[in-house]
mmCIF file with all atom_site columns, C-alpha atoms and ligand atoms in Angstrom:
data_model
loop_
_atom_site.group_PDB
_atom_site.id
_atom_site.type_symbol
_atom_site.label_atom_id
_atom_site.label_alt_id
_atom_site.label_comp_id
_atom_site.label_asym_id
_atom_site.label_entity_id
_atom_site.label_seq_id
_atom_site.pdbx_PDB_ins_code
_atom_site.Cartn_x
_atom_site.Cartn_y
_atom_site.Cartn_z
_atom_site.occupancy
_atom_site.B_iso_or_equiv
_atom_site.pdbx_formal_charge
_atom_site.auth_seq_id
_atom_site.auth_comp_id
_atom_site.auth_asym_id
_atom_site.auth_atom_id
_atom_site.pdbx_PDB_model_num
ATOM   1   C CA . MET C 1 1   ? 3.239   -24.251 -4.012  1.00 39.00 ? 1   MET C CA 1
ATOM   2   C CA . GLN C 1 2   ? 2.027   -20.733 -4.753  1.00 47.00 ? 2   GLN C CA 1
ATOM   3   C CA . ARG C 1 3   ? 4.706   -18.931 -6.651  1.00 85.00 ? 3   ARG C CA 1
ATOM   4   C CA . ASN C 1 4   ? 3.206   -15.463 -6.586  1.00 96.00 ? 4   ASN C CA 1
ATOM   5   C CA . ILE C 1 5   ? 5.220   -12.418 -5.598  1.00 96.00 ? 5   ILE C CA 1
ATOM   6   C CA . ILE C 1 6   ? 3.167   -10.038 -3.467  1.00 98.00 ? 6   ILE C CA 1
ATOM   7   C CA . LEU C 1 7   ? 4.118   -6.398  -2.961  1.00 98.00 ? 7   LEU C CA 1
ATOM   8   C CA . ILE C 1 8   ? 3.079   -4.705  0.252   1.00 98.00 ? 8   ILE C CA 1
ATOM   9   C CA . GLY C 1 9   ? 4.031   -1.308  1.647   1.00 98.00 ? 9   GLY C CA 1
ATOM   10  C CA . PHE C 1 10  ? 2.780   2.147   2.422   1.00 98.00 ? 10  PHE C CA 1
ATOM   11  C CA . MET C 1 11  ? 1.101   4.400   -0.163  1.00 97.00 ? 11  MET C CA 1
ATOM   12  C CA . GLY C 1 12  ? 3.664   5.909   -2.481  1.00 96.00 ? 12  GLY C CA 1
ATOM   13  C CA . THR C 1 13  ? 6.408   3.322   -2.001  1.00 96.00 ? 13  THR C CA 1
ATOM   14  C CA . GLY C 1 14  ? 6.317   2.299   -5.665  1.00 95.00 ? 14  GLY C CA 1
ATOM   15  C CA . LYS C 1 15  ? 4.298   -0.954  -5.526  1.00 97.00 ? 15  LYS C CA 1
ATOM   16  C CA . SER C 1 16  ? 2.560   -0.341  -8.866  1.00 95.00 ? 16  SER C CA 1
ATOM   17  C CA . THR C 1 17  ? 5.715   0.742   -10.695 1.00 95.00 ? 17  THR C CA 1
ATOM   18  C CA . ILE C 1 18  ? 7.828   -2.077  -9.242  1.00 97.00 ? 18  ILE C CA 1
ATOM   19  C CA . GLY C 1 19  ? 4.934   -4.454  -9.919  1.00 97.00 ? 19  GLY C CA 1
ATOM   20  C CA . ARG C 1 20  ? 4.944   -3.483  -13.601 1.00 97.00 ? 20  ARG C CA 1
ATOM   21  C CA . ASN C 1 21  ? 8.728   -3.866  -13.769 1.00 96.00 ? 21  ASN C CA 1
ATOM   22  C CA . LEU C 1 22  ? 8.619   -7.265  -12.099 1.00 95.00 ? 22  LEU C CA 1
ATOM   23  C CA . SER C 1 23  ? 5.818   -8.377  -14.374 1.00 95.00 ? 23  SER C CA 1
ATOM   24  C CA . ARG C 1 24  ? 7.852   -7.463  -17.446 1.00 93.00 ? 24  ARG C CA 1
ATOM   25  C CA . THR C 1 25  ? 11.122  -8.944  -16.236 1.00 88.00 ? 25  THR C CA 1
ATOM   26  C CA . PHE C 1 26  ? 9.779   -12.071 -14.499 1.00 81.00 ? 26  PHE C CA 1
ATOM   27  C CA . GLY C 1 27  ? 7.157   -12.719 -17.197 1.00 87.00 ? 27  GLY C CA 1
ATOM   28  C CA . TYR C 1 28  ? 4.343   -13.006 -14.618 1.00 92.00 ? 28  TYR C CA 1
ATOM   29  C CA . PRO C 1 29  ? 1.023   -11.146 -15.172 1.00 96.00 ? 29  PRO C CA 1
ATOM   30  C CA . LEU C 1 30  ? 0.388   -8.243  -12.806 1.00 98.00 ? 30  LEU C CA 1
ATOM   31  C CA . ILE C 1 31  ? -2.669  -8.050  -10.579 1.00 98.00 ? 31  ILE C CA 1
ATOM   32  C CA . ASP C 1 32  ? -3.383  -4.873  -8.590  1.00 98.00 ? 32  ASP C CA 1
ATOM   33  C CA . THR C 1 33  ? -5.870  -5.362  -5.747  1.00 98.00 ? 33  THR C CA 1
ATOM   34  C CA . ASP C 1 34  ? -6.925  -1.684  -5.881  1.00 97.00 ? 34  ASP C CA 1
ATOM   35  C CA . HIS C 1 35  ? -7.860  -2.094  -9.573  1.00 97.00 ? 35  HIS C CA 1
ATOM   36  C CA . LEU C 1 36  ? -9.796  -5.290  -8.808  1.00 98.00 ? 36  LEU C CA 1
ATOM   37  C CA . ILE C 1 37  ? -11.711 -3.465  -6.049  1.00 98.00 ? 37  ILE C CA 1
ATOM   38  C CA . GLU C 1 38  ? -12.583 -0.616  -8.445  1.00 98.00 ? 38  GLU C CA 1
ATOM   39  C CA . GLU C 1 39  ? -13.765 -3.142  -11.031 1.00 97.00 ? 39  GLU C CA 1
ATOM   40  C CA . ARG C 1 40  ? -15.843 -5.008  -8.456  1.00 97.00 ? 40  ARG C CA 1
ATOM   41  C CA . GLU C 1 41  ? -17.454 -1.820  -7.152  1.00 97.00 ? 41  GLU C CA 1
ATOM   42  C CA . GLY C 1 42  ? -17.653 -0.090  -10.536 1.00 97.00 ? 42  GLY C CA 1
ATOM   43  C CA . CYS C 1 43  ? -16.208 3.168   -9.185  1.00 96.00 ? 43  CYS C CA 1
ATOM   44  C CA . PRO C 1 44  ? -12.901 4.752   -8.150  1.00 97.00 ? 44  PRO C CA 1
ATOM   45  C CA . ILE C 1 45  ? -11.525 4.256   -4.619  1.00 97.00 ? 45  ILE C CA 1
ATOM   46  C CA . PRO C 1 46  ? -12.143 7.851   -3.429  1.00 96.00 ? 46  PRO C CA 1
ATOM   47  C CA . GLU C 1 47  ? -15.814 7.366   -4.303  1.00 97.00 ? 47  GLU C CA 1
ATOM   48  C CA . ILE C 1 48  ? -16.010 4.066   -2.394  1.00 97.00 ? 48  ILE C CA 1
ATOM   49  C CA . PHE C 1 49  ? -14.572 5.798   0.687   1.00 97.00 ? 49  PHE C CA 1
ATOM   50  C CA . ALA C 1 50  ? -16.871 8.824   0.299   1.00 96.00 ? 50  ALA C CA 1
ATOM   51  C CA . GLU C 1 51  ? -20.073 6.870   -0.317  1.00 97.00 ? 51  GLU C CA 1
ATOM   52  C CA . LYS C 1 52  ? -19.628 3.701   1.727   1.00 97.00 ? 52  LYS C CA 1
ATOM   53  C CA . GLY C 1 53  ? -16.827 4.461   4.162   1.00 97.00 ? 53  GLY C CA 1
ATOM   54  C CA . GLU C 1 54  ? -13.479 2.844   4.917   1.00 97.00 ? 54  GLU C CA 1
ATOM   55  C CA . GLU C 1 55  ? -14.896 -0.315  6.582   1.00 98.00 ? 55  GLU C CA 1
ATOM   56  C CA . ALA C 1 56  ? -16.882 -1.154  3.478   1.00 97.00 ? 56  ALA C CA 1
ATOM   57  C CA . PHE C 1 57  ? -13.733 -0.650  1.405   1.00 98.00 ? 57  PHE C CA 1
ATOM   58  C CA . ARG C 1 58  ? -11.812 -2.965  3.755   1.00 98.00 ? 58  ARG C CA 1
ATOM   59  C CA . ASP C 1 59  ? -14.521 -5.641  3.413   1.00 98.00 ? 59  ASP C CA 1
ATOM   60  C CA . VAL C 1 60  ? -14.199 -5.554  -0.374  1.00 98.00 ? 60  VAL C CA 1
ATOM   61  C CA . GLU C 1 61  ? -10.419 -5.600  -0.010  1.00 98.00 ? 61  GLU C CA 1
ATOM   62  C CA . THR C 1 62  ? -10.576 -8.806  2.044   1.00 98.00 ? 62  THR C CA 1
ATOM   63  C CA . GLU C 1 63  ? -13.034 -10.421 -0.401  1.00 98.00 ? 63  GLU C CA 1
ATOM   64  C CA . THR C 1 64  ? -10.717 -9.470  -3.279  1.00 98.00 ? 64  THR C CA 1
ATOM   65  C CA . LEU C 1 65  ? -7.743  -11.034 -1.531  1.00 98.00 ? 65  LEU C CA 1
ATOM   66  C CA . LYS C 1 66  ? -9.702  -14.209 -0.881  1.00 97.00 ? 66  LYS C CA 1
ATOM   67  C CA . SER C 1 67  ? -10.649 -14.383 -4.577  1.00 97.00 ? 67  SER C CA 1
ATOM   68  C CA . LEU C 1 68  ? -6.926  -14.651 -5.427  1.00 97.00 ? 68  LEU C CA 1
ATOM   69  C CA . ALA C 1 69  ? -6.308  -17.739 -3.291  1.00 93.00 ? 69  ALA C CA 1
ATOM   70  C CA . LYS C 1 70  ? -5.988  -20.145 -6.233  1.00 91.00 ? 70  LYS C CA 1
ATOM   71  C CA . HIS C 1 71  ? -3.683  -17.880 -8.246  1.00 93.00 ? 71  HIS C CA 1
ATOM   72  C CA . SER C 1 72  ? -0.146  -18.913 -9.021  1.00 94.00 ? 72  SER C CA 1
ATOM   73  C CA . GLY C 1 73  ? 2.551   -17.263 -11.172 1.00 94.00 ? 73  GLY C CA 1
ATOM   74  C CA . HIS C 1 74  ? 1.397   -13.687 -10.665 1.00 96.00 ? 74  HIS C CA 1
ATOM   75  C CA . ILE C 1 75  ? 2.838   -10.435 -9.369  1.00 97.00 ? 75  ILE C CA 1
ATOM   76  C CA . ILE C 1 76  ? 0.283   -9.018  -6.912  1.00 98.00 ? 76  ILE C CA 1
ATOM   77  C CA . ALA C 1 77  ? 0.469   -5.334  -5.955  1.00 98.00 ? 77  ALA C CA 1
ATOM   78  C CA . THR C 1 78  ? -1.698  -4.398  -2.960  1.00 98.00 ? 78  THR C CA 1
ATOM   79  C CA . GLY C 1 79  ? -3.140  -1.308  -1.295  1.00 98.00 ? 79  GLY C CA 1
ATOM   80  C CA . GLY C 1 80  ? -1.100  0.150   1.580   1.00 98.00 ? 80  GLY C CA 1
ATOM   81  C CA . GLY C 1 81  ? -3.681  -0.675  4.276   1.00 98.00 ? 81  GLY C CA 1
ATOM   82  C CA . ILE C 1 82  ? -4.221  -4.311  3.326   1.00 98.00 ? 82  ILE C CA 1
ATOM   83  C CA . ILE C 1 83  ? -2.081  -5.504  6.268   1.00 98.00 ? 83  ILE C CA 1
ATOM   84  C CA . GLY C 1 84  ? -4.492  -3.936  8.785   1.00 98.00 ? 84  GLY C CA 1
ATOM   85  C CA . ARG C 1 85  ? -6.563  -7.081  9.221   1.00 98.00 ? 85  ARG C CA 1
ATOM   86  C CA . GLU C 1 86  ? -5.019  -10.216 10.699  1.00 98.00 ? 86  GLU C CA 1
ATOM   87  C CA . GLU C 1 87  ? -7.045  -12.312 8.262   1.00 98.00 ? 87  GLU C CA 1
ATOM   88  C CA . ASN C 1 88  ? -5.479  -10.450 5.354   1.00 98.00 ? 88  ASN C CA 1
ATOM   89  C CA . ARG C 1 89  ? -1.964  -10.891 6.703   1.00 98.00 ? 89  ARG C CA 1
ATOM   90  C CA . ALA C 1 90  ? -2.452  -14.656 6.803   1.00 98.00 ? 90  ALA C CA 1
ATOM   91  C CA . LEU C 1 91  ? -3.964  -14.658 3.302   1.00 97.00 ? 91  LEU C CA 1
ATOM   92  C CA . LEU C 1 92  ? -1.026  -12.645 1.934   1.00 98.00 ? 92  LEU C CA 1
ATOM   93  C CA . ARG C 1 93  ? 1.533   -15.109 3.260   1.00 96.00 ? 93  ARG C CA 1
ATOM   94  C CA . GLU C 1 94  ? -0.422  -18.053 1.873   1.00 95.00 ? 94  GLU C CA 1
ATOM   95  C CA . LEU C 1 95  ? -0.314  -16.407 -1.553  1.00 95.00 ? 95  LEU C CA 1
ATOM   96  C CA . GLY C 1 96  ? 3.459   -16.569 -1.857  1.00 95.00 ? 96  GLY C CA 1
ATOM   97  C CA . TYR C 1 97  ? 6.592   -14.502 -1.405  1.00 96.00 ? 97  TYR C CA 1
ATOM   98  C CA . VAL C 1 98  ? 5.680   -11.242 0.315   1.00 98.00 ? 98  VAL C CA 1
ATOM   99  C CA . VAL C 1 99  ? 7.941   -8.253  -0.354  1.00 98.00 ? 99  VAL C CA 1
ATOM   100 C CA . TRP C 1 100 ? 7.645   -5.058  1.691   1.00 98.00 ? 100 TRP C CA 1
ATOM   101 C CA . LEU C 1 101 ? 8.697   -1.819  -0.020  1.00 98.00 ? 101 LEU C CA 1
ATOM   102 C CA . ILE C 1 102 ? 9.972   0.722   2.522   1.00 98.00 ? 102 ILE C CA 1
ATOM   103 C CA . ALA C 1 103 ? 10.384  4.476   2.057   1.00 97.00 ? 103 ALA C CA 1
ATOM   104 C CA . LYS C 1 104 ? 11.037  7.461   4.334   1.00 96.00 ? 104 LYS C CA 1
ATOM   105 C CA . PRO C 1 105 ? 7.985   9.572   5.352   1.00 97.00 ? 105 PRO C CA 1
ATOM   106 C CA . SER C 1 106 ? 9.414   12.584  3.418   1.00 96.00 ? 106 SER C CA 1
ATOM   107 C CA . GLU C 1 107 ? 9.704   10.501  0.270   1.00 95.00 ? 107 GLU C CA 1
ATOM   108 C CA . ILE C 1 108 ? 6.175   9.126   0.756   1.00 97.00 ? 108 ILE C CA 1
ATOM   109 C CA . LEU C 1 109 ? 4.839   12.671  1.169   1.00 96.00 ? 109 LEU C CA 1
ATOM   110 C CA . LYS C 1 110 ? 6.589   13.808  -2.004  1.00 95.00 ? 110 LYS C CA 1
ATOM   111 C CA . ARG C 1 111 ? 5.295   10.876  -4.034  1.00 93.00 ? 111 ARG C CA 1
ATOM   112 C CA . THR C 1 112 ? 1.735   10.948  -2.710  1.00 95.00 ? 112 THR C CA 1
ATOM   113 C CA . SER C 1 113 ? 1.267   14.699  -3.071  1.00 92.00 ? 113 SER C CA 1
ATOM   114 C CA . ARG C 1 114 ? 1.412   14.403  -6.884  1.00 86.00 ? 114 ARG C CA 1
ATOM   115 C CA . ASN C 1 115 ? -2.271  13.488  -7.003  1.00 83.00 ? 115 ASN C CA 1
ATOM   116 C CA . ASN C 1 116 ? -5.289  13.385  -4.702  1.00 84.00 ? 116 ASN C CA 1
ATOM   117 C CA . ASN C 1 117 ? -6.601  9.893   -5.356  1.00 90.00 ? 117 ASN C CA 1
ATOM   118 C CA . ARG C 1 118 ? -5.776  8.656   -1.818  1.00 95.00 ? 118 ARG C CA 1
ATOM   119 C CA . PRO C 1 119 ? -8.685  9.516   0.474   1.00 95.00 ? 119 PRO C CA 1
ATOM   120 C CA . LEU C 1 120 ? -6.745  8.851   3.684   1.00 96.00 ? 120 LEU C CA 1
ATOM   121 C CA . LEU C 1 121 ? -4.271  11.610  2.804   1.00 95.00 ? 121 LEU C CA 1
ATOM   122 C CA . ASN C 1 122 ? -6.788  14.216  1.606   1.00 93.00 ? 122 ASN C CA 1
ATOM   123 C CA . ASN C 1 123 ? -6.660  16.294  4.765   1.00 94.00 ? 123 ASN C CA 1
ATOM   124 C CA . GLU C 1 124 ? -5.001  19.337  6.326   1.00 94.00 ? 124 GLU C CA 1
ATOM   125 C CA . ASP C 1 125 ? -1.897  17.528  7.511   1.00 95.00 ? 125 ASP C CA 1
ATOM   126 C CA . PRO C 1 126 ? -1.021  14.525  5.341   1.00 96.00 ? 126 PRO C CA 1
ATOM   127 C CA . GLU C 1 127 ? 2.500   14.435  6.786   1.00 96.00 ? 127 GLU C CA 1
ATOM   128 C CA . LYS C 1 128 ? 1.136   13.750  10.273  1.00 97.00 ? 128 LYS C CA 1
ATOM   129 C CA . THR C 1 129 ? -1.270  11.148  8.894   1.00 97.00 ? 129 THR C CA 1
ATOM   130 C CA . ILE C 1 130 ? 1.636   9.414   7.166   1.00 98.00 ? 130 ILE C CA 1
ATOM   131 C CA . ARG C 1 131 ? 3.677   9.337   10.393  1.00 98.00 ? 131 ARG C CA 1
ATOM   132 C CA . ASP C 1 132 ? 0.710   8.132   12.489  1.00 98.00 ? 132 ASP C CA 1
ATOM   133 C CA . LEU C 1 133 ? -0.247  5.401   10.039  1.00 98.00 ? 133 LEU C CA 1
ATOM   134 C CA . LEU C 1 134 ? 3.371   4.297   9.653   1.00 98.00 ? 134 LEU C CA 1
ATOM   135 C CA . GLU C 1 135 ? 3.664   3.883   13.405  1.00 98.00 ? 135 GLU C CA 1
ATOM   136 C CA . VAL C 1 136 ? 0.732   1.503   13.458  1.00 98.00 ? 136 VAL C CA 1
ATOM   137 C CA . ARG C 1 137 ? 1.494   -0.269  10.219  1.00 98.00 ? 137 ARG C CA 1
ATOM   138 C CA . THR C 1 138 ? 5.260   -0.748  10.282  1.00 98.00 ? 138 THR C CA 1
ATOM   139 C CA . PRO C 1 139 ? 5.189   -3.726  12.685  1.00 98.00 ? 139 PRO C CA 1
ATOM   140 C CA . LEU C 1 140 ? 2.378   -5.275  10.612  1.00 98.00 ? 140 LEU C CA 1
ATOM   141 C CA . TYR C 1 141 ? 4.318   -4.949  7.345   1.00 98.00 ? 141 TYR C CA 1
ATOM   142 C CA . ARG C 1 142 ? 7.361   -6.404  9.112   1.00 98.00 ? 142 ARG C CA 1
ATOM   143 C CA . ASP C 1 143 ? 5.379   -9.380  10.468  1.00 97.00 ? 143 ASP C CA 1
ATOM   144 C CA . THR C 1 144 ? 3.833   -10.153 7.125   1.00 98.00 ? 144 THR C CA 1
ATOM   145 C CA . ALA C 1 145 ? 6.809   -9.810  4.771   1.00 98.00 ? 145 ALA C CA 1
ATOM   146 C CA . HIS C 1 146 ? 9.437   -12.384 3.881   1.00 97.00 ? 146 HIS C CA 1
ATOM   147 C CA . LEU C 1 147 ? 11.658  -9.566  2.604   1.00 97.00 ? 147 LEU C CA 1
ATOM   148 C CA . GLY C 1 148 ? 11.850  -5.814  3.258   1.00 98.00 ? 148 GLY C CA 1
ATOM   149 C CA . ILE C 1 149 ? 13.620  -3.431  0.873   1.00 97.00 ? 149 ILE C CA 1
ATOM   150 C CA . GLU C 1 150 ? 14.618  0.164   1.694   1.00 97.00 ? 150 GLU C CA 1
ATOM   151 C CA . THR C 1 151 ? 13.879  1.904   -1.584  1.00 96.00 ? 151 THR C CA 1
ATOM   152 C CA . ASP C 1 152 ? 15.007  5.477   -0.828  1.00 94.00 ? 152 ASP C CA 1
ATOM   153 C CA . ASN C 1 153 ? 18.455  5.258   -2.362  1.00 93.00 ? 153 ASN C CA 1
ATOM   154 C CA . LEU C 1 154 ? 17.723  2.711   -5.042  1.00 95.00 ? 154 LEU C CA 1
ATOM   155 C CA . SER C 1 155 ? 16.419  3.064   -8.594  1.00 94.00 ? 155 SER C CA 1
ATOM   156 C CA . PHE C 1 156 ? 13.266  1.164   -9.555  1.00 93.00 ? 156 PHE C CA 1
ATOM   157 C CA . ASP C 1 157 ? 15.469  -1.171  -11.638 1.00 93.00 ? 157 ASP C CA 1
ATOM   158 C CA . GLU C 1 158 ? 17.719  -1.880  -8.664  1.00 96.00 ? 158 GLU C CA 1
ATOM   159 C CA . VAL C 1 159 ? 14.707  -2.688  -6.471  1.00 96.00 ? 159 VAL C CA 1
ATOM   160 C CA . THR C 1 160 ? 13.297  -4.936  -9.185  1.00 95.00 ? 160 THR C CA 1
ATOM   161 C CA . THR C 1 161 ? 16.583  -6.824  -9.584  1.00 94.00 ? 161 THR C CA 1
ATOM   162 C CA . GLY C 1 162 ? 16.892  -7.302  -5.837  1.00 95.00 ? 162 GLY C CA 1
ATOM   163 C CA . ILE C 1 163 ? 13.390  -8.742  -5.613  1.00 95.00 ? 163 ILE C CA 1
ATOM   164 C CA . ILE C 1 164 ? 13.934  -11.104 -8.524  1.00 93.00 ? 164 ILE C CA 1
ATOM   165 C CA . GLU C 1 165 ? 17.145  -12.476 -7.071  1.00 92.00 ? 165 GLU C CA 1
ATOM   166 C CA . SER C 1 166 ? 15.719  -13.068 -3.636  1.00 94.00 ? 166 SER C CA 1
ATOM   167 C CA . ALA C 1 167 ? 12.414  -14.471 -4.971  1.00 92.00 ? 167 ALA C CA 1
ATOM   168 C CA . ARG C 1 168 ? 14.339  -16.980 -7.141  1.00 88.00 ? 168 ARG C CA 1
ATOM   169 C CA . TYR C 1 169 ? 16.376  -17.961 -4.080  1.00 90.00 ? 169 TYR C CA 1
ATOM   170 C CA . HIS C 1 170 ? 13.194  -18.276 -1.949  1.00 89.00 ? 170 HIS C CA 1
ATOM   171 C CA . PHE C 1 171 ? 11.334  -20.371 -4.518  1.00 86.00 ? 171 PHE C CA 1
ATOM   172 C CA . GLY C 1 172 ? 14.445  -22.454 -5.228  1.00 84.00 ? 172 GLY C CA 1
ATOM   173 C CA . SER C 1 173 ? 15.044  -23.326 -1.608  1.00 72.00 ? 173 SER C CA 1
ATOM   174 C CA . GLN C 1 174 ? 11.309  -23.955 -1.132  1.00 70.00 ? 174 GLN C CA 1
ATOM   175 C CA . ALA C 1 175 ? 11.329  -26.417 -4.087  1.00 63.00 ? 175 ALA C CA 1
ATOM   176 C CA . GLU C 1 176 ? 14.277  -28.259 -2.545  1.00 66.00 ? 176 GLU C CA 1
ATOM   177 C CA . GLN C 1 177 ? 12.317  -28.768 0.650   1.00 66.00 ? 177 GLN C CA 1
ATOM   178 C CA . GLU C 1 178 ? 9.335   -30.315 -1.176  1.00 63.00 ? 178 GLU C CA 1
HETATM 179 C C1 . S3P B 2 .   ? -4.764  2.799   1.187   1.00 51.91 ? 201 S3P B C1 1
HETATM 180 C C2 . S3P B 2 .   ? -3.877  2.718   0.136   1.00 51.91 ? 201 S3P B C2 1
HETATM 181 C C3 . S3P B 2 .   ? -4.321  2.830   -1.278  1.00 51.91 ? 201 S3P B C3 1
HETATM 182 C C4 . S3P B 2 .   ? -5.777  2.357   -1.396  1.00 51.91 ? 201 S3P B C4 1
HETATM 183 C C5 . S3P B 2 .   ? -6.658  3.113   -0.440  1.00 51.91 ? 201 S3P B C5 1
HETATM 184 C C6 . S3P B 2 .   ? -6.233  2.899   1.011   1.00 51.91 ? 201 S3P B C6 1
HETATM 185 C C7 . S3P B 2 .   ? -4.208  2.717   2.577   1.00 51.91 ? 201 S3P B C7 1
HETATM 186 O O1 . S3P B 2 .   ? -3.479  2.038   -2.121  1.00 51.91 ? 201 S3P B O1 1
HETATM 187 O O2 . S3P B 2 .   ? -5.870  0.984   -1.186  1.00 51.91 ? 201 S3P B O2 1
HETATM 188 O O3 . S3P B 2 .   ? -6.615  4.471   -0.793  1.00 51.91 ? 201 S3P B O3 1
HETATM 189 O O4 . S3P B 2 .   ? -4.990  2.509   3.513   1.00 51.91 ? 201 S3P B O4 1
HETATM 190 O O5 . S3P B 2 .   ? -2.965  2.871   2.716   1.00 51.91 ? 201 S3P B O5 1
HETATM 191 P P1 . S3P B 2 .   ? -1.962  2.477   -2.490  1.00 51.91 ? 201 S3P B P1 1
HETATM 192 O O6 . S3P B 2 .   ? -1.080  1.985   -1.388  1.00 51.91 ? 201 S3P B O6 1
HETATM 193 O O7 . S3P B 2 .   ? -1.709  1.747   -3.758  1.00 51.91 ? 201 S3P B O7 1
HETATM 194 O O8 . S3P B 2 .   ? -1.931  3.937   -2.650  1.00 51.91 ? 201 S3P B O8 1
#
């Protein structure tokens, strides 16, 4: 059994912050696929997009996900577009308990406008991009996740506690079945 907790969700939904919180509280080390990609490529994500293009980034993203297949006992935070490929969606579910962090487009816009390290939103109308991408991605997040959490009216601590409780329940009932 793979007892990882995997965080998926759109850019700016708090995956890294919640991931750090979960790591501290659950006592599981945190892995961030975006950081692994930057390490692999030796440069920041905006540079990968600018120099090699999005498809090349997606290829490295899939390779990175595959490299985690044997991991157990980790919190895994992922990039917002990782659910785009069917192959990735299957890999994510094989890794463990998949939690989808959900936020309103206005909240996403507020959180992502604090810096410009997300190449997909560095354009004239990031709000439209967010809405367009959400339309395509929402069903994919829904299909992939075991649990979805609306984060808009919750504190990071409340989200963390909710995930811990449901992950314990999930792993507990899974153990009973084995
Ligand atoms: C992306 C999200 C980013 C990063 C890359 C592409 C996306 O990660 O992987 O810029 O397609 O949504 P975050 O969700 O951590 O910002």
